[in-house]
mmCIF file of C-alpha atoms and ligand atoms in Angstrom:
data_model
loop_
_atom_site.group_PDB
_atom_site.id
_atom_site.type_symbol
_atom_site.label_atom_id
_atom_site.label_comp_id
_atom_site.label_asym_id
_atom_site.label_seq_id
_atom_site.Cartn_x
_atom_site.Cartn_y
_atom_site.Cartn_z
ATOM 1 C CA UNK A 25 0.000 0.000 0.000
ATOM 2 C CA UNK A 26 0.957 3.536 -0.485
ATOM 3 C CA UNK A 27 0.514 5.449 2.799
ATOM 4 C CA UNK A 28 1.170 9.379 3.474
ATOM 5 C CA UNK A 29 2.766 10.415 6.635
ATOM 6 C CA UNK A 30 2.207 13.663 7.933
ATOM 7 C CA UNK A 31 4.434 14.435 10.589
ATOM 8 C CA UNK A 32 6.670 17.284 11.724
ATOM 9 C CA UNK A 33 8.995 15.169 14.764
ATOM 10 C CA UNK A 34 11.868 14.154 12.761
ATOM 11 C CA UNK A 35 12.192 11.040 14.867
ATOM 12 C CA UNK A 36 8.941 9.840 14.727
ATOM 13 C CA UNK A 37 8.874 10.492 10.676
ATOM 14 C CA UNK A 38 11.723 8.413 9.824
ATOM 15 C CA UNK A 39 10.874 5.405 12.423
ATOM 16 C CA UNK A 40 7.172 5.702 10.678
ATOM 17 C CA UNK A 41 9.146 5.784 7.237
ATOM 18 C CA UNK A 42 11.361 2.828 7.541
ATOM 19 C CA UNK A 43 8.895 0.725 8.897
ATOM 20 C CA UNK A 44 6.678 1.090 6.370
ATOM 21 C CA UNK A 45 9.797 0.506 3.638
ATOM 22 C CA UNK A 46 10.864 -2.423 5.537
ATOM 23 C CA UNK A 47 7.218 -3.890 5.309
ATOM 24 C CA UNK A 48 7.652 -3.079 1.520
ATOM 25 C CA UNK A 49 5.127 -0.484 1.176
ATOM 26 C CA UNK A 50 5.498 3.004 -0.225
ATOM 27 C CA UNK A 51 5.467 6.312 2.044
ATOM 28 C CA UNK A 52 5.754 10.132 1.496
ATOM 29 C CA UNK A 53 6.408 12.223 4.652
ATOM 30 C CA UNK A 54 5.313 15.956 4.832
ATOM 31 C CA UNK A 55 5.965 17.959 8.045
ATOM 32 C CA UNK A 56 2.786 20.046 7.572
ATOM 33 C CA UNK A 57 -1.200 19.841 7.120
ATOM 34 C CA UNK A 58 -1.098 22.195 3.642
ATOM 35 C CA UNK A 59 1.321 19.822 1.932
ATOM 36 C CA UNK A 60 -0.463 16.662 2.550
ATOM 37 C CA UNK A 61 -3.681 18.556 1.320
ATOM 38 C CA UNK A 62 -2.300 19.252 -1.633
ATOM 39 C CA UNK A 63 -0.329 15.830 -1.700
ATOM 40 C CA UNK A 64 -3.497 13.696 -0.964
ATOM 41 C CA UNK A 65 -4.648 15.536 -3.982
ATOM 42 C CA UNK A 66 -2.445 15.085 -6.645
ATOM 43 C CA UNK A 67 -1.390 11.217 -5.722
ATOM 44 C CA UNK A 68 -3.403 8.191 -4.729
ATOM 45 C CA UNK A 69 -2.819 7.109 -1.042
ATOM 46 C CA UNK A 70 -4.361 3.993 0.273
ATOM 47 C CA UNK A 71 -3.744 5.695 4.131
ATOM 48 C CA UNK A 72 -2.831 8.166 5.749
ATOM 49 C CA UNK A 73 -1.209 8.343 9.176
ATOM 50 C CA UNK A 74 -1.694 12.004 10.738
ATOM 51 C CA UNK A 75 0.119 13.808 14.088
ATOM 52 C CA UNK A 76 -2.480 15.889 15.655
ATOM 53 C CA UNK A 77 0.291 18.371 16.665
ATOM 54 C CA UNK A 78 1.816 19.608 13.577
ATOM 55 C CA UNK A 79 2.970 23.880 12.675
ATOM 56 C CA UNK A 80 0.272 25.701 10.964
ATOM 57 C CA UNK A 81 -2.651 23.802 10.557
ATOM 58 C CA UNK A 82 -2.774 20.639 12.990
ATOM 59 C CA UNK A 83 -4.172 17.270 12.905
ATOM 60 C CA UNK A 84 -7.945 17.998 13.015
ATOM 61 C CA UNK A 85 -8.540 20.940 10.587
ATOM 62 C CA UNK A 86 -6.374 18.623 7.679
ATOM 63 C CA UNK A 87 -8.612 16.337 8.126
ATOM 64 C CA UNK A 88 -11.698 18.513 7.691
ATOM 65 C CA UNK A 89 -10.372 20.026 4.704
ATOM 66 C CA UNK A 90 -9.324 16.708 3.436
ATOM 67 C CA UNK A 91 -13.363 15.467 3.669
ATOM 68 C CA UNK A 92 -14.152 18.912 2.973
ATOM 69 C CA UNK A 93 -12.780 18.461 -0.413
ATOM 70 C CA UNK A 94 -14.598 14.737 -0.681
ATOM 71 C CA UNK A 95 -11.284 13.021 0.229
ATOM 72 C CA UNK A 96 -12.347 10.015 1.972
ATOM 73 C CA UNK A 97 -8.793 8.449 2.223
ATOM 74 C CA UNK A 98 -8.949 6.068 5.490
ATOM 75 C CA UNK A 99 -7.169 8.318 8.153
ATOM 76 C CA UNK A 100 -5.150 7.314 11.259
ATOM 77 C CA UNK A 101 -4.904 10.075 13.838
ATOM 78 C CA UNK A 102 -1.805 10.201 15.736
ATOM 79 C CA UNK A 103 -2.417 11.931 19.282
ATOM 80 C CA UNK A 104 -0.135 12.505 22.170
ATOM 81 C CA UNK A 105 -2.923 12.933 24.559
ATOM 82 C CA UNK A 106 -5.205 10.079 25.033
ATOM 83 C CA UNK A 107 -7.741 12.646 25.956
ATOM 84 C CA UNK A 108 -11.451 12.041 25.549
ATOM 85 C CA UNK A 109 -12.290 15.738 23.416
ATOM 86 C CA UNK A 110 -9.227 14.833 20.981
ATOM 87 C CA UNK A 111 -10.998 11.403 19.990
ATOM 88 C CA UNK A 112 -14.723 13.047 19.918
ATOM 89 C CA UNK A 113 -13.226 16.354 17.571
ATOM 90 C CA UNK A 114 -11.904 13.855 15.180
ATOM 91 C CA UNK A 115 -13.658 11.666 14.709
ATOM 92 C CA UNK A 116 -16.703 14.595 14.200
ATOM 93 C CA UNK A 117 -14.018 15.472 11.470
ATOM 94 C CA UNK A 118 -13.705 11.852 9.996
ATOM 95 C CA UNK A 119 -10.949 9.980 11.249
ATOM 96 C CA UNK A 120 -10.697 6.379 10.985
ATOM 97 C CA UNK A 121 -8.927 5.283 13.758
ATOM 98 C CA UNK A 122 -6.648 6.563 16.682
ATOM 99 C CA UNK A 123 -3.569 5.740 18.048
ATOM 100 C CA UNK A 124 -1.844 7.313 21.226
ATOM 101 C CA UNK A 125 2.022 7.904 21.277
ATOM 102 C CA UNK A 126 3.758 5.903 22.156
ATOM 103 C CA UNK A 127 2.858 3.135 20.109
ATOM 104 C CA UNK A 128 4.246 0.131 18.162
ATOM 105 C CA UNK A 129 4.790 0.247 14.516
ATOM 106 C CA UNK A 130 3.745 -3.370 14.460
ATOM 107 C CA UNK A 131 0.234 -1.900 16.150
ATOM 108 C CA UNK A 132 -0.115 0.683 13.630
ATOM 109 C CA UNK A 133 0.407 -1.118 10.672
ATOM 110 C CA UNK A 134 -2.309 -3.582 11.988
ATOM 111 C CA UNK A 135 -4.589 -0.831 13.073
ATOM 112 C CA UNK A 136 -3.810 0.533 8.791
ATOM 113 C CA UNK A 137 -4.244 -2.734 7.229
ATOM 114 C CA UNK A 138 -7.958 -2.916 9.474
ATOM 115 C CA UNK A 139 -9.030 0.195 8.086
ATOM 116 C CA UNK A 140 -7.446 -0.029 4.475
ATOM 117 C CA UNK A 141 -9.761 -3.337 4.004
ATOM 118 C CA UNK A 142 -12.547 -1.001 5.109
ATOM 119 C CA UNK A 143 -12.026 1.050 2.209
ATOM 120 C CA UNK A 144 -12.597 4.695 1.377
ATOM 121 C CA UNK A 145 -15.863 5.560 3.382
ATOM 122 C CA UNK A 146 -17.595 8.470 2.880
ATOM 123 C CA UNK A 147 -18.567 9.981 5.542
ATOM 124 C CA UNK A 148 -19.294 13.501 4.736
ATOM 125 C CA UNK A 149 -19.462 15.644 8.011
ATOM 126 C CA UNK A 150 -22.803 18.338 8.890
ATOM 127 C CA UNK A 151 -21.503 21.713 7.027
ATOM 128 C CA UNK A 152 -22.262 24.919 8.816
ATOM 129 C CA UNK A 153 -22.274 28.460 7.037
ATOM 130 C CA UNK A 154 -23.730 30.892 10.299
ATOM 131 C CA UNK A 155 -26.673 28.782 11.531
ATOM 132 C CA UNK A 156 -27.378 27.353 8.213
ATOM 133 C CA UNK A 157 -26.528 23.684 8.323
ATOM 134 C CA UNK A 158 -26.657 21.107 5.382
ATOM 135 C CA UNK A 159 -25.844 17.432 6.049
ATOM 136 C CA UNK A 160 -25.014 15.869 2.409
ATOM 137 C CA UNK A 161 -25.426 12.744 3.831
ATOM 138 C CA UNK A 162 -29.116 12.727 5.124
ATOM 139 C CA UNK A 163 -29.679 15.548 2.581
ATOM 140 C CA UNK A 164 -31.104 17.747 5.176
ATOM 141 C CA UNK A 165 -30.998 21.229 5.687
ATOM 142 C CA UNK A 166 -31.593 23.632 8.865
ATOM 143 C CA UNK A 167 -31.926 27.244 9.691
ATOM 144 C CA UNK A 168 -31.113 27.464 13.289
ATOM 145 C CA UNK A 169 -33.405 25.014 14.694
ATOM 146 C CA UNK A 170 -35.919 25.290 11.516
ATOM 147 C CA UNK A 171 -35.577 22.566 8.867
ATOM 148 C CA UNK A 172 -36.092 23.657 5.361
ATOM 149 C CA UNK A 173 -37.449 21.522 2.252
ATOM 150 C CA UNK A 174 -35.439 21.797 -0.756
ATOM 151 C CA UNK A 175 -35.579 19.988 -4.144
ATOM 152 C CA UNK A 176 -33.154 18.121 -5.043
ATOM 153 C CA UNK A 177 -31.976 21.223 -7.507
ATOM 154 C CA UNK A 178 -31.895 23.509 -4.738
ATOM 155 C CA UNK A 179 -30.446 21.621 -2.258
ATOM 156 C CA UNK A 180 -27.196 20.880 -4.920
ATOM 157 C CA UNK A 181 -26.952 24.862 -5.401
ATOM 158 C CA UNK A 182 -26.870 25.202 -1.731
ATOM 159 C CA UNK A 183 -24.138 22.773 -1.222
ATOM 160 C CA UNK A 184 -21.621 24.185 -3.465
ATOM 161 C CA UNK A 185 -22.826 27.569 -1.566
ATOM 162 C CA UNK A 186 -21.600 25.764 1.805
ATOM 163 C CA UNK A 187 -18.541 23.992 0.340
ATOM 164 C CA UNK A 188 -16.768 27.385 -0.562
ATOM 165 C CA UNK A 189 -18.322 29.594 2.071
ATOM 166 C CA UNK A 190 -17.593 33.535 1.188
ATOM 167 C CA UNK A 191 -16.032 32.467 -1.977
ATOM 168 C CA UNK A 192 -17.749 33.849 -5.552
ATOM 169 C CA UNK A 193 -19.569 30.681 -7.293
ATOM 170 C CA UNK A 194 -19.913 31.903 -11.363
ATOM 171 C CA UNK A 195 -22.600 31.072 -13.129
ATOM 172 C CA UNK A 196 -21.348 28.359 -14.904
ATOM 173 C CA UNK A 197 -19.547 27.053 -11.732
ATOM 174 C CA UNK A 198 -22.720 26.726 -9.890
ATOM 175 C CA UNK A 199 -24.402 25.034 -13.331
ATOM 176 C CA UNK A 200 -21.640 22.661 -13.069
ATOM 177 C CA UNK A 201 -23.021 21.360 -9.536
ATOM 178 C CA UNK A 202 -26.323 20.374 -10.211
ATOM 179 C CA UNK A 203 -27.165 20.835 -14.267
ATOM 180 C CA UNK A 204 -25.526 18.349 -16.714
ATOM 181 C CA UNK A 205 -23.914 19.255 -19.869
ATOM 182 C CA UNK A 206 -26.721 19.001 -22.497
ATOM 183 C CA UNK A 207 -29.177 21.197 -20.038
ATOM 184 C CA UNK A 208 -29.432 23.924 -22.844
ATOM 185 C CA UNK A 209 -31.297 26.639 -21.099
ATOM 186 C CA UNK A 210 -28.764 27.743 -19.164
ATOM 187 C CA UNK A 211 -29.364 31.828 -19.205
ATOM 188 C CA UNK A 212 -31.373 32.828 -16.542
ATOM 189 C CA UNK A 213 -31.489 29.110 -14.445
ATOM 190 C CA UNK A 214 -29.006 30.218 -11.660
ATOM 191 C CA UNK A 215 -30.458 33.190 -11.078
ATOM 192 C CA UNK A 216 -34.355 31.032 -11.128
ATOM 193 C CA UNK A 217 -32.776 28.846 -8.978
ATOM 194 C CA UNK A 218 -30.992 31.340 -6.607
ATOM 195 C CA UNK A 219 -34.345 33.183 -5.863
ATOM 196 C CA UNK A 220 -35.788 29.878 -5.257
ATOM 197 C CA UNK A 221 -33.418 29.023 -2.819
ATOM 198 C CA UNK A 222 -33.064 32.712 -1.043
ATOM 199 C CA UNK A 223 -37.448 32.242 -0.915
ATOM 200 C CA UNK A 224 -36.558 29.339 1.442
ATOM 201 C CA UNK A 225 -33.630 29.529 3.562
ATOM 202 C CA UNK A 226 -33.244 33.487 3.613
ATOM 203 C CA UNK A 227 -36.026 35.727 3.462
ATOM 204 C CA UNK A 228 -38.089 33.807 5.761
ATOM 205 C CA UNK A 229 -35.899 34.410 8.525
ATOM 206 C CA UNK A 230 -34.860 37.918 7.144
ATOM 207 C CA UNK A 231 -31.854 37.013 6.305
ATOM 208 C CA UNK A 232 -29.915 37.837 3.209
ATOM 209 C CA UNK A 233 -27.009 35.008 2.938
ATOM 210 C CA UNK A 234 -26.924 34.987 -0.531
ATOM 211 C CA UNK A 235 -25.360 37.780 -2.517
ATOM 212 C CA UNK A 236 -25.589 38.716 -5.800
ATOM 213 C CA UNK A 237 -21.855 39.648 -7.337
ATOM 214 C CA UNK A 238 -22.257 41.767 -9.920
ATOM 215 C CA UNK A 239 -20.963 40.177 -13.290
ATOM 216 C CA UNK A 240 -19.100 38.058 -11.422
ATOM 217 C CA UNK A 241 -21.936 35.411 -9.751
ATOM 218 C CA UNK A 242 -22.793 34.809 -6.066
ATOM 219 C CA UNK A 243 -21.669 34.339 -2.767
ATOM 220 C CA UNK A 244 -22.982 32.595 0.377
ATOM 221 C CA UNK A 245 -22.011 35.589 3.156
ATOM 222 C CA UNK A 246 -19.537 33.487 6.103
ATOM 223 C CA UNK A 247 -21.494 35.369 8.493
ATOM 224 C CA UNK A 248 -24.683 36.836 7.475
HETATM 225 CA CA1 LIG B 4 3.877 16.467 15.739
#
């Protein structure tokens, strides 16, 4: 198996490294959350093994960006603390499985091999914009407490809206989400679509999340 290592303790990185080449499988090691983003993204890992504790970004929010970004790449969380809020906040974020330093490589490669046979799981987490909430799994959405109907058209515009919080969705990005290719009347749908949506999750709570970008497209506001 191919496994990516993200850890920033020297030490611990090569011990993790040669064990795995020893056991004849491939690694990569990256000292920091970005890079294995951005690894995970451009190469195929069947695992990867993440410190909690890294610079910059730590354990936890990689791992919500990785599912963020529909990564489902079994995870193994590496945590110094065997404490009780570190196993609840990732696994709320998607880890796999946990291990608590110190350890044995010959546990953690058994510990991998369980949760590489399990396969890439998705397991998309609840996504929060404000107190708008969408779960893509259940396909539900709230408003504070409220829940809120949405077809199924809707609902894909507001995803993309909640995967790239604050960001500017274009016209044809947001057609990309939830039209396919040979939908030909594509002129005025988005904005159809958009009013749709802001008649059910905005202005009956007088709120005004979505924003219209002038000849550029809309954003969902981070905090409306
Ligand atoms: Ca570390």
């Amino acid at each position: 198996m191919r496994v990516l290592v993200v850890e920033d303790e020297l030490k611990m990185a090569s011990l993790l490294l040669r064990g795995f080449r020893t056991n004849g499988d491939a690694a990569d090691v990256t000292r920091t959350g970005e890079d294995a983003i951005w690894m995970a993204a451009s190469t195929h890992y069947d695992a990867i093994v993440l410190d909690v504790m890294l610079p910059g970004m730590d354990g936890f929010e990689t791992l919500a960006e990785l599912r963020k970004q529909g990564r489902w790449t079994p995870v193994l969380v590496l945590t110094a603390r065997d404490s009780v809020e570190d196993r609840i906040a990732g696994l709320d974020v998607g880890a796999d499985d946990y291990l608590t330093k110190p350890f044995s490589f010959a546990e953690l490669l058994a510990r991998l091999r369980a949760i590489v046979r399990r396969g890439e799981l998705e397991r998309p987490s609840v996504l929060q914009v404000g107190d708008l909430r969408l779960d893509p799994a259940t396909r539900q959405v709230w408003r504070g407490t409220t829940e809120i109907e949405l077809t199924s058209k809707e609902f894909a515009l507001l995803e993309a809206f909640m995967r790239r919080p604050g960001a500017v969705l274009s016209r044809d990005q947001l057609l990309e989400q939830a039209w396919d290719m040979g939908y030909d009347n594509r002129s005025n749908v988005i904005a159809v679509y958009v009013n749709y949506l802001r008649d059910k999750i905005d202005r009956p709570f007088g709120a005004n999340s979505i924003t219209t970008v002038r000849g550029a497209g809309y954003r969902l506001r981070k905090d409306p």
